[in-house]
Coordinates of C-alpha atoms and ligand atoms in Angstrom, one line a residue:
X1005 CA 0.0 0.0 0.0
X1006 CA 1.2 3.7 -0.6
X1007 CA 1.3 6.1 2.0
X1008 CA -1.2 7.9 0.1
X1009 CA -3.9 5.4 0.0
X1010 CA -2.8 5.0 3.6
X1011 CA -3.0 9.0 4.2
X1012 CA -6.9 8.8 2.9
X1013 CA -7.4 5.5 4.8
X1014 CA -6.9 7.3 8.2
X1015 CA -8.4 10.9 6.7
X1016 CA -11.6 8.8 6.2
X1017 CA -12.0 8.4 9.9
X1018 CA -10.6 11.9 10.7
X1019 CA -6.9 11.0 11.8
X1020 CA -4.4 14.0 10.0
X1021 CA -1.5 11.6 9.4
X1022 CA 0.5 14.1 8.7
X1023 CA -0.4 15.7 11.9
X1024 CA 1.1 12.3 13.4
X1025 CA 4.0 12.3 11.7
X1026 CA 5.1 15.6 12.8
X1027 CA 4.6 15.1 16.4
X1028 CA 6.0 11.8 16.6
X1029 CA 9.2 13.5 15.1
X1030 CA 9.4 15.7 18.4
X1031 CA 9.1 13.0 20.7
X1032 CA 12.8 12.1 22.3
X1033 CA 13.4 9.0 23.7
X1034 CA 15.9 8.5 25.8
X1035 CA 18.1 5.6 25.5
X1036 CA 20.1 3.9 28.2
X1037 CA 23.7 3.7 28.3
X1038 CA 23.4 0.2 30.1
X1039 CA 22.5 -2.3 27.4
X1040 CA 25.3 -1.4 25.2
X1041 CA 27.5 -3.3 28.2
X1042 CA 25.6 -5.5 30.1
X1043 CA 25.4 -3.0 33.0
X1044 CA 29.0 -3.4 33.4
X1045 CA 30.1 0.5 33.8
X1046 CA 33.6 1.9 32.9
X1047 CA 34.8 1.9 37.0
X1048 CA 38.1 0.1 37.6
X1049 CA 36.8 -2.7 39.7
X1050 CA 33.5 -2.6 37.7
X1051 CA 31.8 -6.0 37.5
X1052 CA 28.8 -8.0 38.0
X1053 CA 25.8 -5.2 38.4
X1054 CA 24.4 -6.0 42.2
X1055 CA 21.8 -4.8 43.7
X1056 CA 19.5 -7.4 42.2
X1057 CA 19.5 -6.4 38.6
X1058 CA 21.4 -8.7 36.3
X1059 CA 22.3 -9.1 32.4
X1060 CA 21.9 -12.7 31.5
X1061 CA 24.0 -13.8 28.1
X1062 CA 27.3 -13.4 26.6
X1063 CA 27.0 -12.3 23.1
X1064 CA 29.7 -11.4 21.5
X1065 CA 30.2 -7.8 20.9
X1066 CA 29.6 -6.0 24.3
X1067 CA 31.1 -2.4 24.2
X1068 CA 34.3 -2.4 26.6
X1069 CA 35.2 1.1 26.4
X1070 CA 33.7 4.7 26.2
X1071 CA 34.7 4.8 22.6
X1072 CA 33.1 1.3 22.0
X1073 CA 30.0 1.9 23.5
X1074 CA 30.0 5.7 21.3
X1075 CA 30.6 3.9 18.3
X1076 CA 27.5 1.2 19.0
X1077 CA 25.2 4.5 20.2
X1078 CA 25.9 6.3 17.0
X1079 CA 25.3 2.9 15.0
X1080 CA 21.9 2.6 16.8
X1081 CA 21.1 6.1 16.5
X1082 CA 21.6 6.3 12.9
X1083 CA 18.7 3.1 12.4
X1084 CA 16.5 5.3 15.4
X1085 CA 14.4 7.5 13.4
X1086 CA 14.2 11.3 15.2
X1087 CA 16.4 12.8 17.3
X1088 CA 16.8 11.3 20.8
X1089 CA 18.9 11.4 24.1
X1090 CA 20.9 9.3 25.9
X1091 CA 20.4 8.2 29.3
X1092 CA 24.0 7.9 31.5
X1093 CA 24.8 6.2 34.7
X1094 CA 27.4 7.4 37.2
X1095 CA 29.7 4.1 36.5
X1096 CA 30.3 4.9 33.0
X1097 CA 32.8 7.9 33.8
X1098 CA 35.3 8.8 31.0
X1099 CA 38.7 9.5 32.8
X1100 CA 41.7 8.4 33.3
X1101 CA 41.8 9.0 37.2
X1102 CA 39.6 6.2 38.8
X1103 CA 37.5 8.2 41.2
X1104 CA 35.2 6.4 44.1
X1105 CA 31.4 7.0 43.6
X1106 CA 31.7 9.7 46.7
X1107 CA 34.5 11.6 44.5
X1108 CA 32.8 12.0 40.8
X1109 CA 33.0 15.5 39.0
X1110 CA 32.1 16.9 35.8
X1111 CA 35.6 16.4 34.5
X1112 CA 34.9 12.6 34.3
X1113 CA 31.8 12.8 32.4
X1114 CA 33.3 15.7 30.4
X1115 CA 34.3 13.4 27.1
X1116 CA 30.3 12.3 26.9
X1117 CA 28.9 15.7 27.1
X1118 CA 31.5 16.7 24.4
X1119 CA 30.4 14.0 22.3
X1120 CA 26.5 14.5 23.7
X1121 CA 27.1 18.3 21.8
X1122 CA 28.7 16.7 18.3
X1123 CA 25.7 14.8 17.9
X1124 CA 23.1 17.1 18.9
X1125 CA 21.2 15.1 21.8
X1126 CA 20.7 16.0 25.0
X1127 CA 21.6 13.8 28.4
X1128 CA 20.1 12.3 31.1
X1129 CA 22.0 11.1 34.2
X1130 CA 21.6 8.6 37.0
X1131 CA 23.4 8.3 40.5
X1132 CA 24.6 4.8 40.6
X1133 CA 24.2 3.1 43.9
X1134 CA 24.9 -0.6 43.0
X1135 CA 27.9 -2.9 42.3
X1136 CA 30.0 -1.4 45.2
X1137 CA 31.5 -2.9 48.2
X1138 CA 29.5 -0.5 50.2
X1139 CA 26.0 -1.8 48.9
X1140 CA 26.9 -5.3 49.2
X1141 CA 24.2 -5.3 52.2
X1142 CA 21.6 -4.2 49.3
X1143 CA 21.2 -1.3 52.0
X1144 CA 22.5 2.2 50.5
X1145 CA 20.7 5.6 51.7
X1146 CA 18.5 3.7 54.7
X1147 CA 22.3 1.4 55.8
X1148 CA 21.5 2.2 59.8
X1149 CA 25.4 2.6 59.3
X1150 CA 25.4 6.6 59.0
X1151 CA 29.1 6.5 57.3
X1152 CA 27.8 4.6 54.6
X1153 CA 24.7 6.7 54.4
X1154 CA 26.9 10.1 54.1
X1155 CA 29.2 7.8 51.3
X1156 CA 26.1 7.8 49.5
X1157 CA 24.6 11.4 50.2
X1158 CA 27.6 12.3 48.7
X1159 CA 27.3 10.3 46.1
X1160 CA 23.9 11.7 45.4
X1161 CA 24.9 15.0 46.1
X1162 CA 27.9 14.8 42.9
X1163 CA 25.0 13.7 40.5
X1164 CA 22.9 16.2 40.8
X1165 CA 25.9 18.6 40.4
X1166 CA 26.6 16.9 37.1
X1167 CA 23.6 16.8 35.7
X1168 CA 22.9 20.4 36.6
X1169 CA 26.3 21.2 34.4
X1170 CA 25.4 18.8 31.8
X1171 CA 22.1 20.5 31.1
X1172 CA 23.7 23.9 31.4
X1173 CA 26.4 23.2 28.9
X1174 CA 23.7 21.4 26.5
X1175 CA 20.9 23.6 26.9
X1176 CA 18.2 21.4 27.9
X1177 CA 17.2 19.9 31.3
X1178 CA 19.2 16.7 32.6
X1179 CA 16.9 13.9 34.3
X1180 CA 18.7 12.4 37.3
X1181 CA 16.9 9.4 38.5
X1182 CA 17.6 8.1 41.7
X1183 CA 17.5 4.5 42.5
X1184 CA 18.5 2.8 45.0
X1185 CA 18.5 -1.1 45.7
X1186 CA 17.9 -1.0 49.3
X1187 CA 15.3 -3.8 50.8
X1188 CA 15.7 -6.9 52.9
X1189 CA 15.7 -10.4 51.4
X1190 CA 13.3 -11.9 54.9
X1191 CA 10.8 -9.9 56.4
X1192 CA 11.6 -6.6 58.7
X1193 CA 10.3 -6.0 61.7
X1194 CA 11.3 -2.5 61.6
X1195 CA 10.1 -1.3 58.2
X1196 CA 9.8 2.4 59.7
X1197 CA 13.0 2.9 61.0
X1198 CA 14.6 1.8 56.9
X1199 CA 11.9 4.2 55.2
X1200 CA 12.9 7.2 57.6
X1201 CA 16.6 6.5 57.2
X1202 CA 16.0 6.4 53.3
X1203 CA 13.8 10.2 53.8
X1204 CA 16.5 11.8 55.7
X1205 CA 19.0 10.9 53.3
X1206 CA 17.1 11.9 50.2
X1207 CA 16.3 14.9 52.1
X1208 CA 20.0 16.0 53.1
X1209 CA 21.1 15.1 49.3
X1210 CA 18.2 17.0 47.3
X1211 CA 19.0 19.6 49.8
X1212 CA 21.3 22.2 47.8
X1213 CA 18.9 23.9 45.5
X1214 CA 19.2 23.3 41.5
X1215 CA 17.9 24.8 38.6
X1216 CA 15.2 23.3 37.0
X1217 CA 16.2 24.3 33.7
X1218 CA 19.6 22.2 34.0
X1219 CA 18.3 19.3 35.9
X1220 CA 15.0 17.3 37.2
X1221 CA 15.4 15.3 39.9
X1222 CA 13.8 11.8 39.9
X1223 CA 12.8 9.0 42.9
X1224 CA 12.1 5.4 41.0
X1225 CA 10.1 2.7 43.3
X1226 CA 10.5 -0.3 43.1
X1227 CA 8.3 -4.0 44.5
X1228 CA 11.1 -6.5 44.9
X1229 CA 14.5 -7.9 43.6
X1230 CA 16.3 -10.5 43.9
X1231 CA 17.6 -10.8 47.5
X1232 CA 15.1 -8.0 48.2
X1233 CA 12.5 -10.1 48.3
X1234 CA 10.6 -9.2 51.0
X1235 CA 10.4 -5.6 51.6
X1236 CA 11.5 -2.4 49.6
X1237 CA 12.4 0.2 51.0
X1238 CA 12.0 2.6 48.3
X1239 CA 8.3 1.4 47.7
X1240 CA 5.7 3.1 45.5
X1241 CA 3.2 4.8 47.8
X1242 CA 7.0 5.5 49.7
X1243 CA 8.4 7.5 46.2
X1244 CA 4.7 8.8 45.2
X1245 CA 4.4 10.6 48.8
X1246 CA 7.9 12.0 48.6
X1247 CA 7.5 13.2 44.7
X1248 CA 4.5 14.9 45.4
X1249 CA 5.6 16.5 48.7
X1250 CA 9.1 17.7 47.2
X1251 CA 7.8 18.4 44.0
X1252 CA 10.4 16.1 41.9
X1253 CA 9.5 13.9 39.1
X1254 CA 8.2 10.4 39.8
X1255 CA 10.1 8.0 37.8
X1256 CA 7.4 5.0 37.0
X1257 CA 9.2 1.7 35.5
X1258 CA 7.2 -1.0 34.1
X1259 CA 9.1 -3.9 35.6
X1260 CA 8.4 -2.5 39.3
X1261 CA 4.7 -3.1 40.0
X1262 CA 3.0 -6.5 40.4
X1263 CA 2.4 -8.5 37.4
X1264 CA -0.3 -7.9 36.5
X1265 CA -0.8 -3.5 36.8
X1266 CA 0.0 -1.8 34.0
X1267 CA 1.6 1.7 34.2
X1268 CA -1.1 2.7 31.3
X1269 CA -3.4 3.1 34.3
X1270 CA -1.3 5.0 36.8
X1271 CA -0.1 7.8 34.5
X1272 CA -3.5 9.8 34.3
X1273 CA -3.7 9.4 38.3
X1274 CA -0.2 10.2 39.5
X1275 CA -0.2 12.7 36.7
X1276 CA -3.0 15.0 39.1
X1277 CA -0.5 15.5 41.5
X1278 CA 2.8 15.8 39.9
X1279 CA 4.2 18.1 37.3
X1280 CA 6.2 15.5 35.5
X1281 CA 6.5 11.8 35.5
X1282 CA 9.8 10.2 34.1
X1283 CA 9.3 6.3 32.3
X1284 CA 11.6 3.7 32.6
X1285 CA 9.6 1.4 29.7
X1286 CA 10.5 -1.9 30.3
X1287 CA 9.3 -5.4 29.6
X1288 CA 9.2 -7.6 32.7
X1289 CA 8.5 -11.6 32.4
X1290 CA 7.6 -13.6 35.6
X1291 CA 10.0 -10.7 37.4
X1292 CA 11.7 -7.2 36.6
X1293 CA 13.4 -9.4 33.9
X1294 CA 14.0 -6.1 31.9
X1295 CA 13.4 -7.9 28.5
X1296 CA 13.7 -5.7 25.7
X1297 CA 10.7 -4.4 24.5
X1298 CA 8.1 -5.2 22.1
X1299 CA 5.1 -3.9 20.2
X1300 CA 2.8 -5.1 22.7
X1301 CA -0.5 -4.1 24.5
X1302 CA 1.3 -2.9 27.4
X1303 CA 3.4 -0.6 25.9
X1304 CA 0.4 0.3 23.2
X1305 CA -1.8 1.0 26.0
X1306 CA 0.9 3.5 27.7
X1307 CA 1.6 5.1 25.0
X1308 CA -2.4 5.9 24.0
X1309 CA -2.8 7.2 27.8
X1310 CA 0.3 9.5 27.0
X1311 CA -1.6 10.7 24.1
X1312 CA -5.2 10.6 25.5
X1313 CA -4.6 12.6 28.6
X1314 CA -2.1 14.9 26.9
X1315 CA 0.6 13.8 29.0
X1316 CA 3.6 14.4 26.6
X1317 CA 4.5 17.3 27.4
X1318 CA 5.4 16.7 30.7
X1319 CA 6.6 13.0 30.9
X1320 CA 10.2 12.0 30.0
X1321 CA 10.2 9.0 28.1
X1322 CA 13.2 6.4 29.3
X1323 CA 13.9 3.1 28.6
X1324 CA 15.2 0.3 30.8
X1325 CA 15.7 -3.3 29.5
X1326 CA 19.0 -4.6 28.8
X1327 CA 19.3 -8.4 27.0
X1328 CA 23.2 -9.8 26.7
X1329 CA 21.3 -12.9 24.1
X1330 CA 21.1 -11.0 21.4
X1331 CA 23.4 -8.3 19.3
X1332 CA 22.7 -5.5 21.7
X1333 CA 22.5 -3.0 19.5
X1334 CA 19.2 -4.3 18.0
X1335 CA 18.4 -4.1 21.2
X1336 CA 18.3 -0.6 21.5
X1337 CA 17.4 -0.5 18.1
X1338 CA 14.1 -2.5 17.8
X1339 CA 13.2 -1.3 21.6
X1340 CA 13.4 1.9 21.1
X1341 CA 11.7 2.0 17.5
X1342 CA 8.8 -0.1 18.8
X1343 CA 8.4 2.7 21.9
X1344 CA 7.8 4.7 18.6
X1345 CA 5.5 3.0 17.0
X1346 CA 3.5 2.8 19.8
X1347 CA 3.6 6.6 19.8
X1348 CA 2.7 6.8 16.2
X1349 CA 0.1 4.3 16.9
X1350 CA -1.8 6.4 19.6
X1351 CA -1.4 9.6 17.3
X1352 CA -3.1 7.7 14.7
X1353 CA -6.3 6.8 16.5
X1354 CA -9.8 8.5 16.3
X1355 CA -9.3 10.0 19.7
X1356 CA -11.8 12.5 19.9
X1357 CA -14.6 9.9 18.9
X1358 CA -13.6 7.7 20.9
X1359 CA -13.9 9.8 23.8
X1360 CA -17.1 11.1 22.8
X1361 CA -18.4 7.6 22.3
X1362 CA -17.3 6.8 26.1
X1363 CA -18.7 10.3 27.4
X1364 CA -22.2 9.3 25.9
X1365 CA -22.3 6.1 27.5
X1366 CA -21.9 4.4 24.1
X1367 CA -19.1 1.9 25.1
X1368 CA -20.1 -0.5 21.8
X1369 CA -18.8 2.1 19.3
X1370 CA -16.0 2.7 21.6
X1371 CA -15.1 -1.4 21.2
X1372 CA -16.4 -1.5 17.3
X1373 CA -13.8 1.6 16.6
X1374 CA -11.4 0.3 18.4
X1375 CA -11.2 -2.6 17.2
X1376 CA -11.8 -2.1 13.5
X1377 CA -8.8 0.3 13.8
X1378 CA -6.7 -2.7 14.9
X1379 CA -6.6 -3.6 11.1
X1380 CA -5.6 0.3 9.7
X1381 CA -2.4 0.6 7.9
X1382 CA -0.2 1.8 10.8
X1383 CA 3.4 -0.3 9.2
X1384 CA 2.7 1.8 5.7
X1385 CA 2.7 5.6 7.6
X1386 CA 6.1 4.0 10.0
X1387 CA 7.6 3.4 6.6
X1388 CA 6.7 7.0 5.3
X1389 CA 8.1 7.9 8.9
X1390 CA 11.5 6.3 8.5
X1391 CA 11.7 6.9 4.9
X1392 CA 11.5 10.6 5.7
X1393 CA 13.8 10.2 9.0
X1394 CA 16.5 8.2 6.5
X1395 CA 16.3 5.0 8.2
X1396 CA 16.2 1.5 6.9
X1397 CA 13.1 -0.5 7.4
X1398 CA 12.8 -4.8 7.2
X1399 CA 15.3 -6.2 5.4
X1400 CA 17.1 -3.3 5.2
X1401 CA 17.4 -2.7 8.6
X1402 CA 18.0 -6.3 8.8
X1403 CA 21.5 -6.2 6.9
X1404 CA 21.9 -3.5 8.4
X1405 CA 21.8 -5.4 12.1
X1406 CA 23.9 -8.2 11.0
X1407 CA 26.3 -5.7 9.3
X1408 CA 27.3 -3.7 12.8
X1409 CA 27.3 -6.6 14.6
X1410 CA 29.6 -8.7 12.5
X1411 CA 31.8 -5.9 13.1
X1412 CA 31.9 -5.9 16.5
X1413 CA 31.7 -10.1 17.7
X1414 CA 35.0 -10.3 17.3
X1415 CA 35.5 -7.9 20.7
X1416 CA 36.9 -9.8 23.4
Ligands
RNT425 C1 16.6 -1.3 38.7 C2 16.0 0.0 38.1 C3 17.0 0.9 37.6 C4 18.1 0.3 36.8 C5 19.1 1.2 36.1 C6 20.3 0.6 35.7 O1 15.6 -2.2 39.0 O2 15.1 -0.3 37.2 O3 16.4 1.9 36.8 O4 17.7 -0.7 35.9 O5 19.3 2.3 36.9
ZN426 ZN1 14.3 1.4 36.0

């Protein structure tokens, strides 16, 4: 089918596909530095990932260095169509001094932000407070060892610093997301004393004012993770209370809820009392398994509620899956295009009619429209979309998979 025939397809119902196409083209995604290396960070001593997240696999091509892993983002953002961002994590400094987590500075993240600016996309950042000897208790910011609290403070503290100079230096706001692992593997007795340690600490370390203009700040919750299997500290009505009291973003990530709540349905209600929600789209199986993720209802769903109750404009769209089975630049690749074509896909639908069905009580055109829309030609208005954007679709984007990472299996 053409896009024309496509074009008049949706017109028929009202949809402006054009109108879809140049929004979708606005929408940044921002990618995450960690499945380009398993998690793995660029630290000295860097290893396995702790605090009960872990990359299963051992494909061959995982990026080693900063330069690697540049090389494999500007590969993946060249099959991305748009312009997106790039989500960093405090153990992926870019120096040749090897400082501890409590002794960051801008200088070590300088070479990124450099490199950030050459390619015109902006940067997010994250305080990393895993894979360290002093969160080998899976306790951080609530430890009831105030030493290793302050480490972390600190720690905290230096992010936020960095951010704000990333976002001065590239003009747009950096996104520092904080999450930490803490949580007990058996049950607590004490669940009180953990959550006021962990409010303190946030407290003292979102203490020194920032711009919002340079950087957001960010709490993500979490359920459960491995060896936190009983109790989280950093729970959901724990982060949603402290977002809304402090006015910080609430970072919502898919893997983090019980199996069966979907996100889709907690955006329009957190969204009533917070400014701006941050996403960490994921695709959890059984657990916070951080697949990567597929066209599927979930994320279909999400994005229509990000349409529906106009929610763009204030939610930071971040992924969060990381796969070592597969090449991982598809990874990113086909993740983040299918968070876009869920985007397109919820730009493309008869929204106004919809709601005016549902409004009137008439919840059978509401399921007929829905449904018959199931079968519209969204694939032939992605094509126009990448066609435009200069990106390889199907088998083209197929060689073009096979061809980076034949390039890069034979890393050690
Ligand atoms: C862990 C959280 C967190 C991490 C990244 C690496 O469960 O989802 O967002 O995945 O910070
Ligand atoms: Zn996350």
């Amino acid at each position: 089918m053409s896009y024309e025939s496509a074009k008049d397809a949706f017109a028929e119902w009202g949809v402006d596909t054009e109108a879809a196409l140049e929004r979708l083209k606005t929408i940044p995604v921002s990618m995450h530095c960690w499945q380009g290396d398993d998690v793995v960070g660029f630290e000295p001593k860097s290893g396995a990932s702790g605090g009960g997240i872990q990359a299963t696999g051992n494909h061959p091509g995982r990026a080693r260095t900063p330069d690697e892993l540049r090389a494999d983002l500007e590969f993946a953002y060249s099959m991305i169509p748009g312009r997106h961002r790039l989500n960093l994590h405090a153990m992926y400094p870019d120096t040749g001094a090897s400082p501890d987590r409590d002794e960051i500075e801008f200088a070590h993240f300088a070479p990124w932000v450099d490199w950030a600016k050459a390619q015109g996309i902006g940067l997010d950042f994250n305080p990393t407070f895993f894979a360290h000897a002093r969160a080998d208790d899976n306790l951080t910011l609530s430890h009831p060892d105030p030493g290793i609290r302050d480490f972390w403070i600190e720690h905290g503290r230096r992010s936020r610093d960095i951010a704000a100079q990333i976002g001065a230096v590239l003009g747009s706001p950096c996104v520092n997301n904080i999450w930490v692992p803490d949580g007990y593997k058996d049950t607590p007795v004490d669940r009180m004393s953990a959550r006021k340690r962990l409010e303190a600490s946030l407290d003292a370390m979102l203490a020194p004012p920032q711009d919002k203009k340079q950087m957001l700040d960010a709490v993500e919750s979490k359920l459960f993770g491995i060896g936190v299997e009983a109790c989280t500290v950093g729970s959901h009505e724990f982060y949603m209370g402290y977002a809304i009291r402090k006015g910080i973003l609430l970072c919502l990530d898919m893997g983090h809820f019980h199996p069966t709540e979907n996100i889709a349905d907690k955006l329009s209600a957190v969204a009533l009392s917070l400014d701006e929600i941050l996403l960490h789209v994921s695709r959890p199986m059984r657990w916070d398994s951080d697949h990567v993720i597929l066209l599927s209802d979930d994320i279909l769903q999400m994005a229509q509620e990000l349409v529906s109750a106009d929610l763009l404009g204030r939610t930071h769209i971040g992924l969060d899956f990381f796969d070592a089975t597969i090449s991982r630049t598809a990874a990113w690749v086909i993740g983040t295009r299918n968070m876009q074509k869920a985007l397109l896909r919820a730009l493309l639908l008869p929204l106004e009619r919809l709601k005016a069905a549902e409004e009137n009580l008439d919840f059978t055109t509401r399921l007929v429209v829905t449904e018959e829309f199931k079968d519209m030609p969204f694939g032939t208005v992605w094509n126009e979309f990448a066609a435009r954007q200069e990106v390889p679709n199907g088998q083209g984007l197929i060689r073009e998979l096979d061809r980076y990472q034949t390039k890069v299996s034979g890393r050690g």
